[in-house]
Amino acid sequence: MGIKILGIGSYVPEKVLSNADLEKMVDTSDEWIKSRTGIEQRRIASDEQATSDLAYEASLEALKAANLKAEDIDVIIVASISVDHVFPSTACILQDKLGAAKAFCFDLEAACSGLLYSLEVANSLLLGNPKYKKVLIVGAEKLSSIVNWEDRNTCVLFGDGAGALILGKCEDTAENCIIASDLGADGSYANILQMPAGGSRLPASAETVANKQHFLTMSGGDVFKLAVNAMVRSCKKVLEEAGLTGDDIKWLVPHQANYRILRAVASRLKIPEDEVYMNVSRFGNTSAASIGLCLDEIAKGNKAEKGDYILLTAFGGGLTWGAMLVKW
Ligand code: UT7
């Protein structure tokens, strides 16, 4: 028995925010953003769209690709740091929109590693319990709603979008798609990437709003170094566990944070740059959505063949990180 990806879908909002647009909003330049991050544009959701709306569009595509109905889904997991509400879960809101009446639903908060964490949970649920046959996981973010548009250190980096995967079981273990995984966390670095207020530590007040504590804050340089080290370590572990090397990989699909981070990870794994899947130039950093957006492009563009090895890796707030080796 193994698990299989039955369908993939994605969605990005129509509105494009270019580096030139940002030049009019904060003291930045297209040259700085491109040379430091590789980002040229990002998508921004409309005022009417919440994270569940982005997740809904991506899920519809995934259901279509899997040739399934919403009623076939047993579990819905939404990974996000920009949920519709603190509660109820965005997964419950998505369940209602889809009409996935029999699914049990929860949100998973692992920031940019959210899709990898969700894959691991889905894998365990499917393999561990005969009751669960189809799991929908969605990485979805409306980061534009938690970005401080006056802070040039962060506002140039992020974008909105959603990526969805449907996972199911397969009898033939040769078809199994999750070959190896390594996930980690280190809460002692929680404060280098966070939203300070709005939770029980610092509930919302006029003062927290005035102090702009409901926006994402990041110590970029610290995150950069930790991200490269953690992703390289995790990727090496899963390659070793599978008895493979960088040469065996068709695509390295890293969380799309910054092309310099992606290049550094690839170089330390001895994976050539043209085997690193990158769309950060078009979508920016979409946190939990980014790996799903990449996988959907790979699927739709027929950029991988059955049996190819794809190495996923991510890093984000928490801190959280991980790598997963997937057989296409
Ligand atoms: O997705 C979760 C994980 N997140 C990440 O992986 C992000 C990791 N970090 C990064 O991607 C990079 O650290 C950044 C892109 C955020 C920053 O790049 P950097 O090369 O580390 O730049 P820096 O922080 O060293 O800043 C260099 C300078 C600073 O000016 P001073 O202090 O040297 O005068 C910043 O104030 O660049 C300045 N700066 C900007 N200048 C123009 C920061 N943001 C901007 C901006 N436009 N948007």
PDB file of C-alpha atoms in Angstrom, residues 68-287:
ATOM      1  CA  LEU A  68     -13.486  13.396  -8.070  1.00  0.00           C
ATOM      2  CA  LYS A  69     -16.431  15.132  -6.435  1.00  0.00           C
ATOM      3  CA  ALA A  70     -16.214  17.151  -3.225  1.00  0.00           C
ATOM      4  CA  GLU A  71     -18.343  14.483  -1.512  1.00  0.00           C
ATOM      5  CA  ASP A  72     -15.520  11.980  -2.085  1.00  0.00           C
ATOM      6  CA  ILE A  73     -13.138  13.861   0.225  1.00  0.00           C
ATOM      7  CA  ASP A  74     -12.640  12.441   3.747  1.00  0.00           C
ATOM      8  CA  VAL A  75     -10.259  15.060   5.183  1.00  0.00           C
ATOM      9  CA  ILE A  76      -9.507  18.707   4.360  1.00  0.00           C
ATOM     10  CA  ILE A  77      -6.334  20.351   5.647  1.00  0.00           C
ATOM     11  CA  VAL A  78      -5.679  24.029   4.959  1.00  0.00           C
ATOM     12  CA  ALA A  79      -2.148  25.272   5.603  1.00  0.00           C
ATOM     13  CA  SER A  80      -2.042  29.046   6.022  1.00  0.00           C
ATOM     14  CA  ILE A  81      -0.764  31.922   8.132  1.00  0.00           C
ATOM     15  CA  SER A  82      -3.387  34.279   6.699  1.00  0.00           C
ATOM     16  CA  VAL A  83      -6.533  32.374   7.680  1.00  0.00           C
ATOM     17  CA  ASP A  84     -10.006  33.877   7.187  1.00  0.00           C
ATOM     18  CA  HIS A  85     -10.539  34.038  10.992  1.00  0.00           C
ATOM     19  CA  VAL A  86      -8.638  32.852  14.072  1.00  0.00           C
ATOM     20  CA  PHE A  87     -11.613  30.500  14.302  1.00  0.00           C
ATOM     21  CA  PRO A  88     -13.534  28.810  12.774  1.00  0.00           C
ATOM     22  CA  SER A  89     -10.896  27.118  10.669  1.00  0.00           C
ATOM     23  CA  THR A  90     -10.489  28.110   7.039  1.00  0.00           C
ATOM     24  CA  ALA A  91     -10.723  24.382   6.267  1.00  0.00           C
ATOM     25  CA  CYS A  92     -14.310  24.356   7.632  1.00  0.00           C
ATOM     26  CA  ILE A  93     -15.193  27.391   5.522  1.00  0.00           C
ATOM     27  CA  LEU A  94     -13.677  25.686   2.482  1.00  0.00           C
ATOM     28  CA  GLN A  95     -15.613  22.485   3.244  1.00  0.00           C
ATOM     29  CA  ASP A  96     -18.882  24.422   3.158  1.00  0.00           C
ATOM     30  CA  LYS A  97     -18.003  26.216  -0.110  1.00  0.00           C
ATOM     31  CA  LEU A  98     -17.065  22.913  -1.762  1.00  0.00           C
ATOM     32  CA  GLY A  99     -19.958  20.907  -0.305  1.00  0.00           C
ATOM     33  CA  ALA A 100     -17.536  18.302   1.036  1.00  0.00           C
ATOM     34  CA  ALA A 101     -20.057  17.230   3.664  1.00  0.00           C
ATOM     35  CA  LYS A 102     -18.365  14.065   4.925  1.00  0.00           C
ATOM     36  CA  ALA A 103     -14.876  15.562   5.415  1.00  0.00           C
ATOM     37  CA  PHE A 104     -13.390  16.379   8.790  1.00  0.00           C
ATOM     38  CA  CYS A 105     -11.470  19.598   8.545  1.00  0.00           C
ATOM     39  CA  PHE A 106      -8.688  21.497  10.248  1.00  0.00           C
ATOM     40  CA  ASP A 107      -6.109  24.209   9.638  1.00  0.00           C
ATOM     41  CA  LEU A 108      -2.429  23.493   9.954  1.00  0.00           C
ATOM     42  CA  GLU A 109      -0.099  26.321  10.918  1.00  0.00           C
ATOM     43  CA  ALA A 110       3.500  25.729   9.879  1.00  0.00           C
ATOM     44  CA  ALA A 111       4.008  28.940   7.862  1.00  0.00           C
ATOM     45  CA  CYS A 112       5.953  28.354   4.632  1.00  0.00           C
ATOM     46  CA  SER A 113       6.477  24.660   5.498  1.00  0.00           C
ATOM     47  CA  GLY A 114       2.697  24.184   5.724  1.00  0.00           C
ATOM     48  CA  LEU A 115       2.284  22.149   2.549  1.00  0.00           C
ATOM     49  CA  LEU A 116       5.070  19.733   3.490  1.00  0.00           C
ATOM     50  CA  TYR A 117       3.678  19.321   6.999  1.00  0.00           C
ATOM     51  CA  SER A 118       0.215  18.720   5.470  1.00  0.00           C
ATOM     52  CA  LEU A 119       1.606  16.105   3.093  1.00  0.00           C
ATOM     53  CA  GLU A 120       3.166  14.269   6.026  1.00  0.00           C
ATOM     54  CA  VAL A 121      -0.104  14.338   7.995  1.00  0.00           C
ATOM     55  CA  ALA A 122      -2.130  13.241   4.948  1.00  0.00           C
ATOM     56  CA  ASN A 123       0.330  10.419   4.317  1.00  0.00           C
ATOM     57  CA  SER A 124      -0.014   9.185   7.910  1.00  0.00           C
ATOM     58  CA  LEU A 125      -3.821   9.437   7.906  1.00  0.00           C
ATOM     59  CA  LEU A 126      -4.117   7.519   4.647  1.00  0.00           C
ATOM     60  CA  LEU A 127      -1.658   4.803   5.571  1.00  0.00           C
ATOM     61  CA  GLY A 128      -2.740   4.567   9.205  1.00  0.00           C
ATOM     62  CA  ASN A 129      -6.521   4.364   8.938  1.00  0.00           C
ATOM     63  CA  PRO A 130      -8.617   2.468   6.388  1.00  0.00           C
ATOM     64  CA  LYS A 131     -11.477   4.977   6.964  1.00  0.00           C
ATOM     65  CA  TYR A 132      -9.630   7.748   5.136  1.00  0.00           C
ATOM     66  CA  LYS A 133      -9.349   7.315   1.390  1.00  0.00           C
ATOM     67  CA  LYS A 134      -9.063  10.816  -0.075  1.00  0.00           C
ATOM     68  CA  VAL A 135      -7.393  13.821   1.550  1.00  0.00           C
ATOM     69  CA  LEU A 136      -7.474  17.368   0.165  1.00  0.00           C
ATOM     70  CA  ILE A 137      -4.579  19.551   1.291  1.00  0.00           C
ATOM     71  CA  VAL A 138      -4.409  23.212   0.367  1.00  0.00           C
ATOM     72  CA  GLY A 139      -1.670  25.779   0.954  1.00  0.00           C
ATOM     73  CA  ALA A 140      -3.487  29.094   0.657  1.00  0.00           C
ATOM     74  CA  GLU A 141      -2.460  32.627   1.543  1.00  0.00           C
ATOM     75  CA  LYS A 142      -3.767  36.158   1.329  1.00  0.00           C
ATOM     76  CA  LEU A 143      -0.508  37.541   2.655  1.00  0.00           C
ATOM     77  CA  SER A 144      -1.406  40.982   1.320  1.00  0.00           C
ATOM     78  CA  SER A 145      -3.821  41.186   4.278  1.00  0.00           C
ATOM     79  CA  ILE A 146      -1.032  40.805   6.875  1.00  0.00           C
ATOM     80  CA  VAL A 147       1.771  42.724   5.135  1.00  0.00           C
ATOM     81  CA  ASN A 148       2.683  46.212   6.310  1.00  0.00           C
ATOM     82  CA  TRP A 149       2.537  48.144   3.040  1.00  0.00           C
ATOM     83  CA  GLU A 150       4.704  50.891   4.556  1.00  0.00           C
ATOM     84  CA  ASP A 151       7.587  48.523   5.420  1.00  0.00           C
ATOM     85  CA  ARG A 152       9.940  48.107   2.471  1.00  0.00           C
ATOM     86  CA  ASN A 153      11.799  45.289   4.252  1.00  0.00           C
ATOM     87  CA  THR A 154       8.806  42.975   3.880  1.00  0.00           C
ATOM     88  CA  CYS A 155       6.131  44.382   1.551  1.00  0.00           C
ATOM     89  CA  VAL A 156       8.157  43.780  -1.624  1.00  0.00           C
ATOM     90  CA  LEU A 157       8.504  40.063  -0.860  1.00  0.00           C
ATOM     91  CA  PHE A 158       5.046  38.554  -0.539  1.00  0.00           C
ATOM     92  CA  GLY A 159       2.096  37.612  -2.749  1.00  0.00           C
ATOM     93  CA  ASP A 160      -1.266  35.822  -2.666  1.00  0.00           C
ATOM     94  CA  GLY A 161      -2.258  32.441  -4.107  1.00  0.00           C
ATOM     95  CA  ALA A 162      -3.256  28.848  -3.412  1.00  0.00           C
ATOM     96  CA  GLY A 163      -2.111  25.360  -4.380  1.00  0.00           C
ATOM     97  CA  ALA A 164      -4.164  22.208  -3.748  1.00  0.00           C
ATOM     98  CA  LEU A 165      -3.356  18.490  -3.860  1.00  0.00           C
ATOM     99  CA  ILE A 166      -5.635  15.492  -3.509  1.00  0.00           C
ATOM    100  CA  LEU A 167      -4.009  12.369  -2.127  1.00  0.00           C
ATOM    101  CA  GLY A 168      -5.338   8.852  -2.172  1.00  0.00           C
ATOM    102  CA  LYS A 169      -4.163   5.287  -1.600  1.00  0.00           C
ATOM    103  CA  CYS A 170      -2.668   2.889  -4.105  1.00  0.00           C
ATOM    104  CA  GLU A 171      -2.442  -0.876  -3.688  1.00  0.00           C
ATOM    105  CA  ASP A 172       0.793  -1.210  -5.658  1.00  0.00           C
ATOM    106  CA  THR A 173       3.719   0.009  -3.520  1.00  0.00           C
ATOM    107  CA  ALA A 174       5.671   0.721  -6.714  1.00  0.00           C
ATOM    108  CA  GLU A 175       3.167   3.548  -7.295  1.00  0.00           C
ATOM    109  CA  ASN A 176       3.804   5.071  -3.856  1.00  0.00           C
ATOM    110  CA  CYS A 177       4.717   8.732  -4.270  1.00  0.00           C
ATOM    111  CA  ILE A 178       6.130   9.721  -0.870  1.00  0.00           C
ATOM    112  CA  ILE A 179       9.510   8.047  -0.711  1.00  0.00           C
ATOM    113  CA  ALA A 180      11.121   9.833   2.236  1.00  0.00           C
ATOM    114  CA  SER A 181      10.532  12.871   4.407  1.00  0.00           C
ATOM    115  CA  ASP A 182      12.235  14.909   7.080  1.00  0.00           C
ATOM    116  CA  LEU A 183      10.449  17.624   9.040  1.00  0.00           C
ATOM    117  CA  GLY A 184      11.750  19.818  11.820  1.00  0.00           C
ATOM    118  CA  ALA A 185      11.040  22.831  14.003  1.00  0.00           C
ATOM    119  CA  ASP A 186      12.843  25.117  16.437  1.00  0.00           C
ATOM    120  CA  GLY A 187      10.574  27.341  18.513  1.00  0.00           C
ATOM    121  CA  SER A 188      13.509  29.175  20.082  1.00  0.00           C
ATOM    122  CA  TYR A 189      13.609  31.316  16.919  1.00  0.00           C
ATOM    123  CA  ALA A 190       9.872  32.089  16.991  1.00  0.00           C
ATOM    124  CA  ASN A 191      10.410  35.846  17.155  1.00  0.00           C
ATOM    125  CA  ILE A 192      12.427  36.265  13.944  1.00  0.00           C
ATOM    126  CA  LEU A 193       9.376  35.704  11.753  1.00  0.00           C
ATOM    127  CA  GLN A 194       6.017  36.442  13.326  1.00  0.00           C
ATOM    128  CA  MET A 195       2.862  38.480  13.685  1.00  0.00           C
ATOM    129  CA  PRO A 196       3.276  39.900  17.187  1.00  0.00           C
ATOM    130  CA  ALA A 197      -0.339  40.752  18.128  1.00  0.00           C
ATOM    131  CA  GLY A 198      -3.831  39.367  17.726  1.00  0.00           C
ATOM    132  CA  GLY A 199      -3.370  36.183  19.767  1.00  0.00           C
ATOM    133  CA  SER A 200      -3.634  35.502  23.503  1.00  0.00           C
ATOM    134  CA  ARG A 201      -0.105  36.843  24.157  1.00  0.00           C
ATOM    135  CA  LEU A 202      -0.990  40.294  22.883  1.00  0.00           C
ATOM    136  CA  PRO A 203      -4.700  40.581  22.167  1.00  0.00           C
ATOM    137  CA  ALA A 204      -5.919  43.168  19.675  1.00  0.00           C
ATOM    138  CA  SER A 205      -6.274  46.667  21.157  1.00  0.00           C
ATOM    139  CA  ALA A 206      -6.212  50.223  19.877  1.00  0.00           C
ATOM    140  CA  GLU A 207      -2.555  50.288  20.942  1.00  0.00           C
ATOM    141  CA  THR A 208      -1.537  47.130  19.017  1.00  0.00           C
ATOM    142  CA  VAL A 209      -3.235  48.512  15.919  1.00  0.00           C
ATOM    143  CA  ALA A 210      -1.531  51.901  16.322  1.00  0.00           C
ATOM    144  CA  ASN A 211       1.825  50.108  16.757  1.00  0.00           C
ATOM    145  CA  LYS A 212       1.213  48.054  13.590  1.00  0.00           C
ATOM    146  CA  GLN A 213       1.622  44.800  15.506  1.00  0.00           C
ATOM    147  CA  HIS A 214      -0.897  42.922  13.379  1.00  0.00           C
ATOM    148  CA  PHE A 215       1.492  42.744  10.468  1.00  0.00           C
ATOM    149  CA  LEU A 216       4.122  40.181   9.566  1.00  0.00           C
ATOM    150  CA  THR A 217       7.602  41.048  10.850  1.00  0.00           C
ATOM    151  CA  MET A 218      10.820  39.363   9.775  1.00  0.00           C
ATOM    152  CA  SER A 219      14.499  39.565  10.524  1.00  0.00           C
ATOM    153  CA  GLY A 220      15.438  38.822   6.897  1.00  0.00           C
ATOM    154  CA  GLY A 221      19.172  38.230   7.230  1.00  0.00           C
ATOM    155  CA  ASP A 222      18.789  35.753  10.129  1.00  0.00           C
ATOM    156  CA  VAL A 223      16.043  33.881   8.318  1.00  0.00           C
ATOM    157  CA  PHE A 224      18.184  33.709   5.172  1.00  0.00           C
ATOM    158  CA  LYS A 225      21.094  31.900   6.864  1.00  0.00           C
ATOM    159  CA  LEU A 226      18.935  29.527   8.907  1.00  0.00           C
ATOM    160  CA  ALA A 227      16.796  28.740   5.850  1.00  0.00           C
ATOM    161  CA  VAL A 228      19.694  27.634   3.675  1.00  0.00           C
ATOM    162  CA  ASN A 229      21.238  25.462   6.388  1.00  0.00           C
ATOM    163  CA  ALA A 230      17.985  23.792   7.430  1.00  0.00           C
ATOM    164  CA  MET A 231      16.796  23.034   3.893  1.00  0.00           C
ATOM    165  CA  VAL A 232      20.175  21.608   2.851  1.00  0.00           C
ATOM    166  CA  ARG A 233      20.287  19.416   5.983  1.00  0.00           C
ATOM    167  CA  SER A 234      16.753  18.106   5.418  1.00  0.00           C
ATOM    168  CA  CYS A 235      17.291  17.460   1.705  1.00  0.00           C
ATOM    169  CA  LYS A 236      20.504  15.543   2.436  1.00  0.00           C
ATOM    170  CA  LYS A 237      18.678  13.404   4.998  1.00  0.00           C
ATOM    171  CA  VAL A 238      15.877  12.386   2.632  1.00  0.00           C
ATOM    172  CA  LEU A 239      18.279  11.725  -0.248  1.00  0.00           C
ATOM    173  CA  GLU A 240      20.380   9.553   2.040  1.00  0.00           C
ATOM    174  CA  GLU A 241      17.311   7.699   3.341  1.00  0.00           C
ATOM    175  CA  ALA A 242      16.266   6.970  -0.248  1.00  0.00           C
ATOM    176  CA  GLY A 243      19.805   6.026  -1.312  1.00  0.00           C
ATOM    177  CA  LEU A 244      19.827   8.799  -3.962  1.00  0.00           C
ATOM    178  CA  THR A 245      21.954  11.835  -4.786  1.00  0.00           C
ATOM    179  CA  GLY A 246      21.278  15.214  -6.379  1.00  0.00           C
ATOM    180  CA  ASP A 247      22.015  13.582  -9.769  1.00  0.00           C
ATOM    181  CA  ASP A 248      18.876  11.441  -9.476  1.00  0.00           C
ATOM    182  CA  ILE A 249      16.561  14.422  -9.053  1.00  0.00           C
ATOM    183  CA  LYS A 250      14.462  15.747 -11.940  1.00  0.00           C
ATOM    184  CA  TRP A 251      13.379  18.881 -10.066  1.00  0.00           C
ATOM    185  CA  LEU A 252      14.286  20.507  -6.804  1.00  0.00           C
ATOM    186  CA  VAL A 253      11.096  22.351  -5.818  1.00  0.00           C
ATOM    187  CA  PRO A 254      11.907  24.673  -2.938  1.00  0.00           C
ATOM    188  CA  HIS A 255       9.531  27.039  -1.176  1.00  0.00           C
ATOM    189  CA  GLN A 256       9.811  30.185  -3.299  1.00  0.00           C
ATOM    190  CA  ALA A 257      11.237  32.731  -0.841  1.00  0.00           C
ATOM    191  CA  ASN A 258      14.143  34.320  -2.649  1.00  0.00           C
ATOM    192  CA  TYR A 259      16.092  33.112  -5.678  1.00  0.00           C
ATOM    193  CA  ARG A 260      19.400  33.621  -3.837  1.00  0.00           C
ATOM    194  CA  ILE A 261      18.260  31.178  -1.138  1.00  0.00           C
ATOM    195  CA  LEU A 262      17.119  28.678  -3.778  1.00  0.00           C
ATOM    196  CA  ARG A 263      20.408  28.914  -5.655  1.00  0.00           C
ATOM    197  CA  ALA A 264      22.426  28.511  -2.453  1.00  0.00           C
ATOM    198  CA  VAL A 265      20.462  25.374  -1.489  1.00  0.00           C
ATOM    199  CA  ALA A 266      20.848  23.881  -4.989  1.00  0.00           C
ATOM    200  CA  SER A 267      24.557  24.599  -5.127  1.00  0.00           C
ATOM    201  CA  ARG A 268      25.175  22.900  -1.767  1.00  0.00           C
ATOM    202  CA  LEU A 269      23.210  19.862  -2.960  1.00  0.00           C
ATOM    203  CA  LYS A 270      25.132  19.893  -6.265  1.00  0.00           C
ATOM    204  CA  ILE A 271      21.881  20.239  -8.197  1.00  0.00           C
ATOM    205  CA  PRO A 272      22.290  22.345 -11.378  1.00  0.00           C
ATOM    206  CA  GLU A 273      20.343  25.602 -11.455  1.00  0.00           C
ATOM    207  CA  ASP A 274      18.225  24.574 -14.443  1.00  0.00           C
ATOM    208  CA  GLU A 275      16.836  21.714 -12.327  1.00  0.00           C
ATOM    209  CA  VAL A 276      15.583  24.090  -9.630  1.00  0.00           C
ATOM    210  CA  TYR A 277      11.937  24.958 -10.218  1.00  0.00           C
ATOM    211  CA  MET A 278      11.476  28.712  -9.798  1.00  0.00           C
ATOM    212  CA  ASN A 279       8.452  30.928 -10.255  1.00  0.00           C
ATOM    213  CA  VAL A 280       9.313  33.435  -7.516  1.00  0.00           C
ATOM    214  CA  SER A 281       9.800  36.108 -10.217  1.00  0.00           C
ATOM    215  CA  ARG A 282       6.065  35.919 -11.071  1.00  0.00           C
ATOM    216  CA  PHE A 283       4.427  35.255  -7.701  1.00  0.00           C
ATOM    217  CA  GLY A 284       6.858  36.383  -4.981  1.00  0.00           C
ATOM    218  CA  ASN A 285       6.818  34.509  -1.688  1.00  0.00           C
ATOM    219  CA  THR A 286       3.355  32.962  -1.227  1.00  0.00           C
ATOM    220  CA  SER A 287       4.293  31.035   1.951  1.00  0.00           C
TER     221      SER A 287
END
